[in-house]
Amino acid sequence: MRFKRGLELYEEQDFPNALIEFRRAYELQPSYKILYNLGQVCFQLTEYACALRNFEKYLKEGGTNVASDRRAEVERDIAKLQTRIGRIEIVTNVPGVDITIDDTYIGKTPLDASVPVGAGRRKITATKEGRVPITRVVEVAGTDSTRVALDLVSNVTTVTTDAPPSKWTHWSTIGVIAAGGLAVVGGTTGVLALKASSDLKDTRYAGTTPDDATTSKQSQVKTLSLVSDIFFGAAIVTLGTTLVLTLTHDPNPEEKKASALQLGISPGKVSVGGRF
């Protein structure tokens, strides 16, 4: 029924629908004889690769059952078709890519051989799950052999975030070192003040007025205590200033300005200033 309908459509030159009917007839009852009709319809539609494929399959499957005059006719058509067909070699950067040519499924890569196509503009589409599809249009001339390389990129976008620039500068390091040094000096003079105070307690003198040695020791204790307090205070101020300047520092190199750290110490006064 399908085959008969295909013949009627072919006589009416309704080649697209005739092709559909012949293909359905071949699916329902495969016969090498229908391949001849498929080849004829494809020839009329200028689908030369389709015509060549069906004619070659017709002669192969028909074998000796094909009459000599029919074989000669088909062989002449094959020779003519071969001048109107090019071949496309398709390679992809990943395997398992689905390939279609002019919306006709060809197979998955890697393909066993180059694909015969009719001369003209051919649309090649490559798709694979997890990859961005690619469509390429190429012009193929008769007897040409064209190689098409398709690189499919991943459709998973990776977002990388740069770590924020550090606010810590070499001046921050200098400030911390300076604060540590001041604290060490303050600690040392504090220990000396405690020792001098202990020695003073062991000193005994007669009368209400201390002698010169006792007075000297009292003065020494006061001086050492004052110096210790000054250096400890300077250490705290230096460390605090360093932390404040570091935290408020703009690490952007384009906006970075010259920095300076100034530390001033005088009896009874400590001053720290700077810009990071």
Backbone as JSON, one array per atom type, in Angstrom:
{
  "sequence": "MRFKRGLELYEEQDFPNALIEFRRAYELQPSYKILYNLGQVCFQLTEYACALRNFEKYLKEGGTNVASDRRAEVERDIAKLQTRIGRIEIVTNVPGVDITIDDTYIGKTPLDASVPVGAGRRKITATKEGRVPITRVVEVAGTDSTRVALDLVSNVTTVTTDAPPSKWTHWSTIGVIAAGGLAVVGGTTGVLALKASSDLKDTRYAGTTPDDATTSKQSQVKTLSLVSDIFFGAAIVTLGTTLVLTLTHDPNPEEKKASALQLGISPGKVSVGGRF",
  "N": [[0.83, -1.21, 0.0], [1.86, 1.27, 0.92], [4.05, 1.42, -0.79], [2.82, 1.45, -3.3], [1.44, 3.86, -3.07], [3.59, 5.57, -2.98], [4.62, 5.31, -5.57], [2.55, 6.48, -7.04], [2.67, 9.15, -6.15], [5.2, 9.79, -7.07], [4.84, 9.71, -9.85], [3.19, 11.88, -10.02], [4.98, 13.81, -9.55], [5.34, 14.66, -6.99], [7.7, 14.73, -5.18], [8.82, 15.03, -2.49], [6.82, 13.92, -0.73], [6.6, 11.44, -1.9], [9.06, 10.35, -1.26], [8.78, 10.06, 1.5], [6.76, 8.1, 1.64], [8.0, 5.89, 0.35], [10.13, 5.42, 2.09], [8.75, 4.69, 4.41], [7.52, 2.39, 3.48], [9.78, 0.77, 3.12], [10.64, 0.5, 5.74], [8.54, -0.99, 6.8], [8.53, -3.33, 5.27], [11.35, -4.41, 4.42], [13.07, -4.3, 1.38], [15.29, -4.83, -1.3], [14.48, -3.83, -3.7], [12.94, -1.54, -3.22], [14.87, 0.24, -2.58], [15.9, 1.13, -4.98], [13.85, 2.8, -5.89], [13.91, 4.72, -3.86], [16.42, 5.81, -4.36], [15.97, 7.0, -6.87], [14.03, 8.99, -6.23], [15.47, 10.61, -4.42], [17.42, 11.51, -6.17], [15.9, 13.15, -7.87], [15.22, 15.09, -6.05], [17.56, 16.38, -5.76], [19.12, 15.51, -3.72], [21.87, 14.34, -3.51], [23.73, 12.76, -2.1], [22.05, 11.06, -0.66], [20.81, 9.73, -2.8], [23.04, 8.41, -3.96], [23.81, 6.74, -1.84], [21.56, 5.04, -1.58], [21.42, 3.85, -4.14], [23.89, 2.47, -4.29], [23.54, 0.69, -2.17], [21.39, -0.69, -3.16], [22.44, -2.1, -5.39], [24.27, -3.69, -4.0], [22.73, -5.22, -2.15], [20.89, -6.33, -3.89], [22.42, -7.82, -5.66], [23.01, -10.55, -7.81], [20.41, -10.64, -8.54], [19.63, -8.32, -9.7], [18.8, -7.07, -12.79], [20.8, -7.03, -15.77], [20.62, -4.8, -17.54], [19.36, -2.97, -15.86], [21.29, -2.78, -13.85], [23.39, -1.62, -15.28], [22.24, 0.84, -15.87], [21.93, 1.96, -13.27], [24.59, 2.04, -12.44], [25.61, 3.96, -14.2], [24.23, 6.19, -13.24], [25.34, 6.3, -10.69], [28.01, 6.93, -11.29], [27.65, 9.48, -12.32], [26.61, 10.76, -10.06], [28.77, 10.71, -8.28], [30.4, 12.75, -9.1], [29.09, 14.91, -8.18], [29.19, 14.97, -5.52], [30.67, 15.66, -2.4], [32.94, 15.07, 0.34], [32.86, 15.12, 3.89], [34.96, 15.34, 6.59], [34.58, 14.97, 9.93], [35.66, 16.11, 13.01], [35.89, 16.18, 16.56], [36.62, 17.84, 19.7], [35.96, 16.4, 21.92], [34.74, 13.1, 22.67], [31.72, 11.29, 21.69], [29.89, 13.11, 20.65], [26.91, 14.26, 19.21], [26.16, 14.35, 15.81], [24.67, 16.18, 13.25], [23.75, 16.68, 9.86], [22.46, 19.07, 7.84], [20.14, 18.84, 9.36], [19.78, 16.11, 9.46], [20.37, 13.19, 11.21], [23.61, 11.95, 11.78], [25.42, 10.51, 13.4], [27.45, 9.56, 16.29], [30.47, 11.06, 17.39], [33.7, 9.52, 17.77], [33.44, 9.47, 14.24], [33.24, 6.76, 11.92], [34.12, 7.14, 9.31], [34.65, 9.6, 6.69], [31.92, 11.75, 5.78], [29.67, 11.42, 3.11], [28.32, 14.03, 1.16], [25.96, 16.06, -0.6], [26.97, 18.4, -3.14], [27.29, 21.86, -2.34], [25.91, 24.23, 0.04], [26.28, 23.18, 3.29], [24.87, 22.43, 6.42], [26.22, 21.89, 9.51], [25.74, 20.47, 12.63], [26.68, 20.16, 16.0], [26.16, 18.51, 19.02], [26.19, 17.96, 22.55], [25.56, 16.74, 25.79], [26.04, 18.96, 28.47], [27.73, 20.56, 27.09], [28.27, 23.46, 25.0], [26.23, 23.81, 22.17], [27.28, 23.63, 18.71], [27.02, 25.12, 15.54], [27.89, 24.91, 12.2], [28.34, 26.2, 8.98], [29.26, 25.03, 5.87], [30.76, 25.2, 2.64], [30.63, 22.91, 0.06], [32.21, 21.47, -2.66], [31.76, 19.44, -5.62], [33.36, 16.3, -5.5], [35.13, 17.24, -3.65], [37.05, 17.1, -0.58], [36.54, 17.81, 2.66], [37.69, 18.95, 5.79], [36.37, 19.33, 8.97], [36.74, 20.79, 12.02], [35.44, 20.73, 15.22], [35.13, 22.39, 18.19], [33.84, 21.91, 21.24], [32.79, 23.74, 23.96], [32.58, 23.74, 27.55], [29.4, 24.18, 29.12], [29.21, 24.95, 31.68], [29.64, 27.48, 33.84], [32.4, 28.74, 35.47], [32.96, 30.57, 38.27], [35.36, 32.65, 39.48], [36.63, 34.17, 42.31], [38.64, 36.76, 43.24], [40.8, 37.01, 46.01], [40.39, 39.55, 48.49], [42.62, 42.35, 48.49], [45.33, 42.52, 50.79], [45.34, 44.53, 53.71], [47.52, 44.87, 55.17], [50.73, 46.3, 55.45], [54.23, 47.04, 54.81], [54.79, 49.03, 56.58], [53.02, 48.46, 58.6], [54.19, 46.19, 59.69], [56.59, 47.33, 60.6], [55.56, 49.06, 62.53], [54.47, 47.25, 64.41], [56.78, 45.9, 65.19], [58.2, 48.05, 66.29], [56.49, 48.7, 68.43], [56.76, 46.37, 69.91], [59.48, 46.51, 70.56], [59.53, 48.83, 72.16], [57.95, 47.92, 74.26], [59.59, 45.93, 75.29], [61.77, 47.45, 76.21], [60.38, 48.98, 78.1], [59.6, 46.93, 79.85], [62.07, 46.02, 80.73], [63.14, 48.29, 82.08], [61.18, 48.45, 83.97], [61.59, 46.14, 85.48], [64.11, 46.8, 86.53], [63.34, 49.02, 88.03], [61.74, 47.81, 90.0], [63.68, 46.25, 91.28], [65.37, 48.24, 92.25], [63.58, 49.5, 93.97], [63.21, 47.46, 95.83], [65.75, 47.3, 96.91], [65.82, 49.79, 98.09], [64.03, 49.53, 100.19], [65.44, 47.95, 101.91], [67.3, 49.68, 102.83], [68.55, 51.48, 105.56], [68.4, 54.31, 107.63], [69.45, 56.92, 109.9], [67.54, 59.3, 111.85], [65.23, 61.81, 110.55], [65.65, 62.76, 108.08], [66.67, 61.53, 105.0], [69.85, 60.2, 104.06], [72.4, 61.06, 101.58], [72.87, 58.82, 99.92], [70.55, 57.32, 100.2], [68.69, 59.14, 99.23], [69.54, 59.23, 96.57], [68.94, 56.65, 95.74], [66.15, 56.69, 95.98], [65.53, 58.59, 94.03], [66.45, 57.21, 91.82], [64.65, 55.05, 91.72], [62.22, 56.41, 91.15], [62.87, 57.54, 88.65], [63.38, 55.28, 87.04], [60.86, 54.04, 87.2], [59.28, 56.0, 85.98], [60.42, 56.06, 83.39], [59.85, 53.44, 82.62], [57.04, 53.51, 82.59], [56.69, 55.4, 80.56], [57.77, 54.1, 78.28], [56.16, 51.8, 78.16], [53.69, 53.05, 77.76], [54.25, 54.28, 75.31], [54.56, 51.99, 73.72], [51.96, 50.94, 73.76], [50.52, 53.03, 72.54], [51.82, 53.13, 70.04], [51.27, 50.54, 69.0], [48.45, 50.63, 68.94], [48.03, 52.81, 67.19], [49.22, 51.78, 64.89], [47.52, 49.6, 64.3], [45.1, 50.96, 63.84], [45.78, 52.58, 61.61], [46.41, 50.57, 59.8], [43.98, 49.19, 59.49], [42.43, 51.16, 58.35], [43.68, 51.57, 56.02], [43.91, 51.93, 52.47], [44.18, 49.45, 50.19], [44.37, 49.63, 47.44], [46.46, 49.75, 44.7], [46.48, 51.82, 42.83], [45.61, 54.01, 44.14], [47.29, 54.3, 46.15], [49.3, 56.05, 48.38], [52.33, 57.75, 49.33], [53.74, 56.53, 52.31], [54.3, 57.09, 55.76], [55.79, 56.76, 58.96], [56.04, 58.13, 62.06], [57.7, 58.49, 65.09], [57.9, 59.94, 68.15], [59.68, 60.61, 71.11], [59.94, 62.03, 74.23], [60.93, 63.32, 77.43], [58.27, 62.66, 79.51], [56.48, 62.79, 77.42], [55.0, 61.33, 74.58], [54.77, 60.86, 71.13], [53.08, 59.72, 68.27], [52.76, 59.36, 64.82], [51.54, 59.19, 61.45], [51.02, 57.99, 58.05], [49.38, 55.64, 56.14]],
  "CA": [[0.0, 0.0, 0.0], [2.75, 2.43, 0.99], [4.87, 1.44, -1.99], [1.95, 1.89, -4.4], [1.19, 5.3, -2.89], [4.83, 6.25, -3.35], [4.69, 5.34, -7.03], [1.58, 7.47, -7.52], [3.2, 10.49, -5.85], [6.35, 10.01, -7.95], [4.28, 10.04, -11.15], [2.64, 13.24, -9.9], [6.15, 14.64, -9.27], [5.34, 15.1, -5.59], [8.85, 13.95, -4.73], [9.02, 14.97, -1.03], [5.92, 12.95, -0.13], [6.94, 10.11, -2.44], [10.21, 9.88, -0.46], [8.27, 9.63, 2.8], [6.02, 6.85, 1.46], [8.95, 4.81, 0.05], [10.87, 5.12, 3.32], [7.86, 3.96, 5.31], [7.35, 1.05, 2.89], [11.01, 0.01, 3.38], [10.65, 0.19, 7.17], [7.56, -2.03, 7.07], [8.92, -4.57, 4.59], [12.61, -4.1, 3.73], [13.32, -5.0, 0.12], [16.29, -4.1, -2.09], [13.8, -3.2, -4.83], [12.49, -0.21, -2.82], [16.06, 1.1, -2.55], [16.0, 1.75, -6.31], [12.89, 3.92, -5.92], [14.44, 5.76, -2.97], [17.51, 6.47, -5.07], [15.4, 7.85, -7.91], [13.39, 10.16, -5.63], [16.53, 11.47, -3.9], [18.05, 12.14, -7.33], [15.02, 14.21, -8.32], [15.25, 16.16, -5.03], [18.97, 16.84, -5.73], [19.79, 15.01, -2.52], [22.74, 13.41, -4.22], [24.32, 11.77, -1.18], [20.98, 10.1, -0.4], [20.65, 8.92, -4.01], [24.2, 7.53, -4.1], [23.76, 5.73, -0.78], [20.52, 4.05, -1.87], [21.77, 3.09, -5.35], [24.97, 1.53, -3.95], [22.95, -0.35, -1.33], [20.51, -1.46, -4.05], [23.26, -3.05, -6.14], [24.89, -4.63, -3.08], [21.74, -6.15, -1.62], [20.22, -7.05, -5.0], [23.36, -8.79, -6.21], [22.72, -11.11, -9.13], [18.98, -10.5, -8.84], [19.44, -7.09, -10.45], [18.97, -7.31, -14.22], [22.02, -6.41, -16.3], [20.34, -3.48, -18.06], [19.09, -2.11, -14.69], [22.58, -2.54, -13.18], [24.14, -0.66, -16.09], [21.59, 2.15, -15.66], [22.26, 2.46, -11.93], [26.02, 2.35, -12.41], [25.78, 5.25, -14.87], [23.77, 7.22, -12.3], [26.33, 6.39, -9.62], [29.17, 7.66, -11.82], [27.26, 10.89, -12.41], [26.45, 11.28, -8.7], [30.06, 10.83, -7.63], [30.98, 14.05, -9.45], [28.28, 15.93, -7.52], [29.25, 14.71, -4.09], [31.91, 15.85, -1.67], [32.99, 14.34, 1.61], [33.22, 15.94, 5.04], [35.54, 14.64, 7.74], [34.19, 15.75, 11.12], [36.38, 15.74, 14.24], [35.51, 17.0, 17.72], [37.61, 17.81, 20.78], [35.51, 15.42, 22.91], [33.98, 12.03, 22.01], [30.3, 11.16, 22.04], [29.15, 14.29, 20.19], [25.91, 13.95, 18.19], [26.37, 15.14, 14.6], [23.63, 16.21, 12.21], [24.06, 17.46, 8.66], [21.19, 19.51, 7.26], [19.1, 18.32, 10.26], [19.72, 14.65, 9.38], [21.31, 12.64, 12.18], [24.68, 11.16, 11.17], [25.97, 9.58, 14.38], [28.27, 10.13, 17.35], [31.91, 11.05, 17.16], [34.36, 9.66, 16.47], [32.78, 8.8, 13.12], [34.11, 5.76, 11.31], [34.68, 7.61, 8.04], [34.12, 10.88, 6.25], [30.5, 11.67, 5.43], [29.37, 11.93, 1.77], [27.25, 15.03, 1.12], [25.78, 16.71, -1.89], [27.67, 19.69, -3.3], [26.5, 23.02, -1.95], [26.08, 24.69, 1.43], [25.84, 22.15, 4.22], [24.82, 22.87, 7.81], [26.68, 20.85, 10.43], [25.43, 20.81, 14.02], [27.26, 19.24, 16.98], [25.55, 18.7, 20.35], [26.55, 17.01, 23.6], [25.1, 17.2, 27.09], [27.07, 19.63, 29.25], [28.55, 21.38, 26.19], [27.54, 24.44, 24.2], [26.1, 23.32, 20.79], [27.95, 24.37, 17.64], [26.51, 24.96, 14.18], [28.83, 25.44, 11.23], [27.9, 26.07, 7.59], [30.42, 24.91, 4.99], [30.48, 25.01, 1.21], [31.3, 21.71, -0.44], [32.15, 21.29, -4.12], [31.8, 18.05, -6.04], [34.62, 15.55, -5.35], [35.96, 17.83, -2.59], [37.12, 16.46, 0.74], [36.67, 18.92, 3.61], [37.84, 18.57, 7.2], [35.73, 20.3, 9.86], [37.06, 20.56, 13.42], [34.47, 21.39, 16.08], [35.53, 22.39, 19.6], [32.69, 22.21, 22.1], [33.22, 24.2, 25.28], [31.66, 23.4, 28.63], [28.41, 25.23, 29.39], [29.25, 25.23, 33.11], [30.44, 28.68, 34.07], [33.13, 28.74, 36.73], [33.19, 31.94, 38.74], [36.48, 32.75, 40.42], [36.65, 35.44, 43.03], [39.95, 37.09, 43.77], [40.82, 37.38, 47.42], [40.61, 40.99, 48.64], [44.01, 42.68, 48.8], [45.61, 42.68, 52.21], [45.57, 45.89, 54.19], [48.81, 44.86, 55.88], [51.83, 46.85, 54.68], [55.52, 46.96, 55.5], [54.72, 49.95, 57.72], [52.33, 47.74, 59.67], [55.21, 45.35, 60.32], [57.51, 48.2, 61.33], [54.85, 49.55, 63.7], [54.37, 46.18, 65.41], [58.14, 45.68, 65.72], [58.52, 49.19, 67.15], [55.72, 48.55, 69.66], [57.4, 45.3, 70.68], [60.74, 47.02, 71.11], [59.21, 49.74, 73.27], [57.46, 47.11, 75.37], [60.75, 45.26, 75.89], [62.5, 48.46, 77.0], [59.56, 49.28, 79.26], [59.67, 45.8, 80.77], [63.42, 45.99, 81.34], [63.24, 49.37, 83.07], [60.26, 48.12, 85.06], [62.29, 45.18, 86.35], [65.14, 47.56, 87.24], [62.66, 49.85, 89.04], [61.34, 46.92, 91.09], [64.88, 45.88, 92.02], [65.82, 49.43, 93.0], [62.62, 49.72, 95.06], [63.49, 46.45, 96.85], [66.99, 47.72, 97.59], [65.53, 50.97, 98.91], [63.36, 49.08, 101.4], [66.45, 47.38, 102.8], [68.2, 50.75, 103.28], [68.18, 52.04, 106.85], [69.14, 55.53, 107.94], [69.06, 57.53, 111.19], [66.91, 60.61, 111.73], [64.06, 61.95, 109.67], [66.1, 63.17, 106.74], [67.51, 60.48, 104.42], [71.19, 60.63, 103.62], [72.55, 61.24, 100.12], [72.75, 57.52, 99.24], [69.14, 56.96, 100.18], [68.02, 60.05, 98.29], [69.91, 58.82, 95.21], [68.18, 55.44, 95.41], [64.76, 57.1, 95.78], [65.46, 59.25, 92.71], [66.62, 56.17, 90.8], [63.39, 54.31, 91.62], [61.24, 57.26, 90.46], [63.26, 57.69, 87.24], [63.15, 54.01, 86.35], [59.41, 53.84, 87.1], [58.78, 56.93, 84.96], [60.86, 55.59, 82.07], [59.09, 52.23, 82.31], [55.68, 53.93, 82.21], [56.76, 56.08, 79.26], [57.97, 53.13, 77.19], [54.95, 50.98, 78.04], [52.68, 53.9, 77.12], [54.62, 54.44, 73.9], [54.28, 50.72, 73.05], [50.5, 50.83, 73.58], [50.12, 54.02, 71.55], [52.36, 52.72, 68.73], [50.5, 49.39, 68.51], [47.1, 51.08, 68.62], [48.08, 53.63, 65.97], [49.52, 50.89, 63.77], [46.31, 48.85, 63.96], [44.12, 51.87, 63.26], [46.23, 52.96, 60.27], [46.34, 49.38, 58.95], [42.58, 48.89, 59.19], [41.87, 52.23, 57.5], [44.52, 51.67, 54.82], [43.32, 51.54, 51.19], [45.21, 48.65, 49.53], [44.36, 49.8, 45.99], [47.74, 50.32, 44.3], [46.33, 53.04, 42.04], [45.32, 55.13, 45.01], [48.23, 54.25, 47.26], [50.15, 57.22, 48.52], [53.53, 57.53, 50.11], [53.42, 56.4, 53.72], [55.37, 57.43, 56.69], [55.48, 56.53, 60.37], [56.92, 58.95, 62.86], [57.58, 58.23, 66.52], [58.67, 60.92, 68.93], [59.7, 60.34, 72.55], [60.64, 63.01, 75.04], [60.54, 63.13, 78.84], [56.89, 62.97, 79.83], [55.64, 62.98, 76.22], [55.2, 60.4, 73.48], [53.92, 61.21, 69.98], [53.18, 58.79, 67.15], [51.96, 59.83, 63.7], [51.91, 58.56, 60.19], [49.98, 57.8, 57.05], [49.6, 54.38, 55.44]],
  "C": [[0.86, 1.26, 0.0], [3.57, 2.56, -0.3], [4.06, 1.94, -3.19], [1.67, 3.38, -4.31], [2.42, 6.1, -3.27], [4.98, 6.38, -4.86], [3.75, 6.4, -7.6], [2.11, 8.89, -7.31], [4.4, 10.81, -6.75], [5.87, 10.4, -9.35], [3.71, 11.45, -11.16], [3.74, 14.27, -9.62], [6.08, 15.32, -7.88], [6.45, 14.33, -4.88], [9.04, 13.94, -3.21], [8.11, 13.94, -0.36], [6.14, 11.54, -0.65], [8.1, 9.51, -1.63], [9.74, 9.36, 0.89], [7.57, 8.27, 2.68], [6.98, 5.68, 1.19], [9.76, 4.43, 1.29], [10.02, 4.32, 4.3], [7.65, 2.54, 4.79], [8.58, 0.19, 3.18], [11.1, -0.38, 4.85], [9.71, -0.98, 7.48], [7.95, -3.37, 6.45], [10.19, -4.3, 3.77], [12.8, -4.96, 2.48], [14.3, -4.16, -0.7], [15.63, -3.36, -3.25], [13.35, -1.77, -4.49], [13.67, 0.77, -2.78], [16.26, 1.8, -3.91], [15.07, 2.96, -6.39], [13.35, 5.07, -5.02], [15.56, 6.53, -3.65], [17.0, 7.42, -6.15], [14.8, 9.13, -7.33], [14.46, 11.13, -5.1], [17.24, 12.2, -5.05], [17.2, 13.32, -7.8], [15.01, 15.39, -7.33], [16.63, 16.8, -4.9], [19.64, 16.52, -4.4], [20.74, 13.89, -2.97], [23.39, 12.37, -3.31], [23.3, 10.68, -0.85], [20.8, 9.16, -1.6], [21.8, 7.93, -4.16], [24.15, 6.4, -3.08], [22.74, 4.64, -1.1], [20.84, 3.22, -3.12], [22.87, 2.06, -5.05], [24.43, 0.37, -3.11], [22.05, -1.27, -2.17], [21.31, -2.51, -4.81], [23.88, -4.1, -5.23], [23.9, -5.68, -2.59], [21.05, -6.95, -2.72], [21.12, -8.1, -5.6], [23.0, -9.24, -7.61], [21.24, -11.02, -9.5], [18.68, -9.23, -9.64], [19.74, -7.38, -11.93], [20.15, -6.51, -14.76], [21.75, -5.0, -16.83], [20.05, -2.49, -16.92], [20.4, -1.79, -13.96], [23.39, -1.51, -13.96], [23.57, 0.74, -15.91], [21.99, 2.75, -14.33], [23.74, 2.82, -11.84], [26.32, 3.66, -13.11], [25.36, 6.39, -13.95], [24.77, 7.41, -11.16], [27.55, 7.19, -10.08], [28.86, 9.15, -11.91], [27.18, 11.52, -11.01], [27.8, 11.53, -8.02], [30.75, 12.16, -7.96], [30.24, 15.2, -8.76], [28.31, 15.8, -5.99], [30.65, 15.01, -3.55], [31.86, 15.04, -0.39], [33.46, 15.27, 2.72], [33.75, 15.04, 6.15], [35.29, 15.51, 8.98], [34.94, 15.22, 12.34], [35.96, 16.7, 15.34], [36.56, 16.84, 18.82], [37.22, 16.85, 21.91], [34.72, 14.34, 22.18], [32.51, 12.08, 22.4], [29.46, 12.36, 21.64], [28.18, 13.86, 19.09], [26.06, 14.91, 17.01], [25.15, 15.02, 13.69], [24.13, 17.07, 11.05], [22.74, 17.77, 7.97], [20.01, 18.87, 8.01], [18.89, 16.82, 10.14], [20.79, 14.07, 10.3], [22.32, 11.72, 11.48], [25.22, 10.12, 12.14], [26.76, 10.33, 15.43], [29.74, 10.07, 16.96], [32.6, 10.14, 18.17], [33.66, 8.85, 15.38], [33.76, 7.86, 12.44], [34.79, 6.27, 10.05], [34.12, 8.99, 7.73], [32.71, 10.69, 5.72], [30.28, 12.21, 4.01], [28.18, 12.89, 1.83], [27.14, 15.58, -0.29], [26.53, 18.03, -1.94], [26.73, 20.82, -2.93], [26.8, 23.43, -0.52], [25.47, 23.66, 2.36], [25.92, 22.68, 5.64], [25.15, 21.7, 8.72], [26.4, 21.31, 11.86], [25.99, 19.73, 14.93], [26.67, 19.54, 18.35], [26.04, 17.6, 21.29], [26.11, 17.6, 24.93], [26.27, 17.78, 27.89], [27.99, 20.49, 28.42], [27.68, 22.35, 25.41], [27.45, 23.93, 22.76], [26.82, 24.23, 19.8], [27.25, 24.08, 16.33], [27.48, 25.64, 13.22], [28.28, 25.19, 9.83], [29.14, 26.06, 6.71], [29.94, 24.74, 3.55], [31.3, 23.85, 0.7], [31.11, 21.64, -1.96], [32.24, 19.81, -4.44], [33.21, 17.5, -6.01], [35.55, 16.15, -4.29], [35.97, 16.95, -1.35], [37.45, 17.56, 1.74], [36.76, 18.39, 5.03], [37.27, 19.68, 8.07], [36.04, 19.91, 11.3], [36.11, 21.39, 14.29], [34.92, 21.25, 17.54], [34.34, 22.83, 20.45], [33.2, 22.58, 23.49], [32.15, 23.85, 26.31], [30.67, 24.54, 28.84], [28.28, 25.51, 30.88], [30.19, 26.39, 33.34], [31.08, 28.61, 35.45], [33.44, 30.17, 37.11], [34.31, 31.92, 39.76], [36.48, 34.14, 41.03], [38.04, 35.67, 43.62], [39.84, 37.48, 45.23], [41.07, 38.88, 47.55], [42.05, 41.27, 49.01], [44.19, 42.93, 50.28], [45.85, 44.14, 52.57], [46.93, 46.0, 54.87], [49.92, 45.36, 54.97], [53.14, 46.67, 55.45], [55.55, 47.91, 56.69], [53.98, 49.33, 58.89], [53.33, 46.87, 60.43], [56.16, 46.18, 61.16], [56.84, 48.7, 62.62], [54.77, 48.51, 64.81], [55.74, 45.91, 66.03], [58.53, 46.81, 66.68], [57.78, 49.09, 68.49], [56.32, 47.46, 70.54], [58.69, 45.75, 71.32], [60.51, 47.94, 72.29], [58.74, 48.97, 74.49], [58.61, 46.4, 76.07], [61.55, 46.22, 76.76], [61.72, 48.81, 78.25], [59.61, 48.17, 80.3], [61.0, 45.74, 81.49], [63.55, 47.06, 82.41], [62.29, 49.12, 84.23], [60.89, 47.14, 86.04], [63.36, 45.89, 87.17], [64.51, 48.43, 88.32], [62.24, 49.01, 90.23], [62.54, 46.53, 91.94], [65.38, 47.05, 92.86], [64.89, 49.71, 94.16], [62.85, 48.73, 96.19], [64.74, 46.8, 97.63], [66.72, 48.89, 98.52], [64.87, 50.56, 100.22], [64.36, 48.52, 102.42], [67.4, 48.43, 103.35], [67.69, 51.35, 104.59], [69.03, 53.29, 107.08], [68.59, 56.11, 109.22], [68.47, 58.89, 110.97], [65.74, 60.61, 110.77], [64.44, 62.31, 108.26], [67.02, 62.09, 106.18], [68.86, 61.05, 104.0], [71.24, 60.67, 102.11], [72.37, 59.92, 99.36], [71.29, 57.1, 99.12], [68.37, 57.83, 99.2], [68.29, 59.65, 96.84], [69.11, 57.59, 94.79], [66.71, 55.77, 95.18], [64.57, 57.74, 94.4], [65.57, 58.22, 91.59], [65.33, 55.39, 90.59], [62.35, 55.12, 90.85], [61.56, 57.36, 88.97], [62.97, 56.41, 86.45], [61.65, 53.73, 86.17], [58.81, 54.72, 86.01], [59.14, 56.46, 83.56], [60.08, 54.35, 81.65], [57.68, 52.58, 81.86], [55.67, 54.58, 80.83], [56.86, 55.07, 78.12], [56.77, 52.19, 77.03], [53.83, 51.77, 77.37], [52.96, 54.07, 75.64], [54.32, 53.17, 73.11], [52.79, 50.58, 72.76], [50.02, 51.79, 72.5], [50.57, 53.6, 70.14], [51.56, 51.55, 68.15], [49.09, 49.81, 68.12], [47.05, 51.89, 67.34], [48.33, 52.77, 64.74], [48.28, 50.12, 63.33], [45.26, 49.74, 63.31], [44.5, 52.23, 61.83], [46.15, 51.78, 59.3], [44.9, 49.1, 58.53], [41.95, 49.94, 58.28], [42.67, 52.4, 56.22], [43.78, 51.19, 53.58], [44.38, 50.78, 50.4], [45.27, 48.81, 48.02], [45.66, 50.47, 45.54], [47.61, 51.65, 43.55], [46.11, 54.26, 42.93], [46.28, 55.19, 46.19], [49.13, 55.48, 47.26], [51.36, 56.88, 49.37], [53.16, 57.49, 51.58], [54.63, 56.71, 54.57], [54.88, 57.19, 58.1], [56.51, 57.29, 61.19], [56.64, 58.69, 64.33], [58.48, 59.22, 67.25], [58.54, 60.63, 70.41], [60.52, 61.43, 73.23], [60.18, 62.83, 76.48], [59.11, 63.59, 79.09], [55.98, 63.1, 78.64], [56.02, 61.96, 75.17], [54.26, 60.78, 72.35], [54.18, 60.21, 68.85], [52.27, 59.31, 66.05], [52.39, 59.15, 62.43], [50.74, 58.47, 59.26], [50.33, 56.53, 56.27], [48.97, 54.46, 54.05]]
}
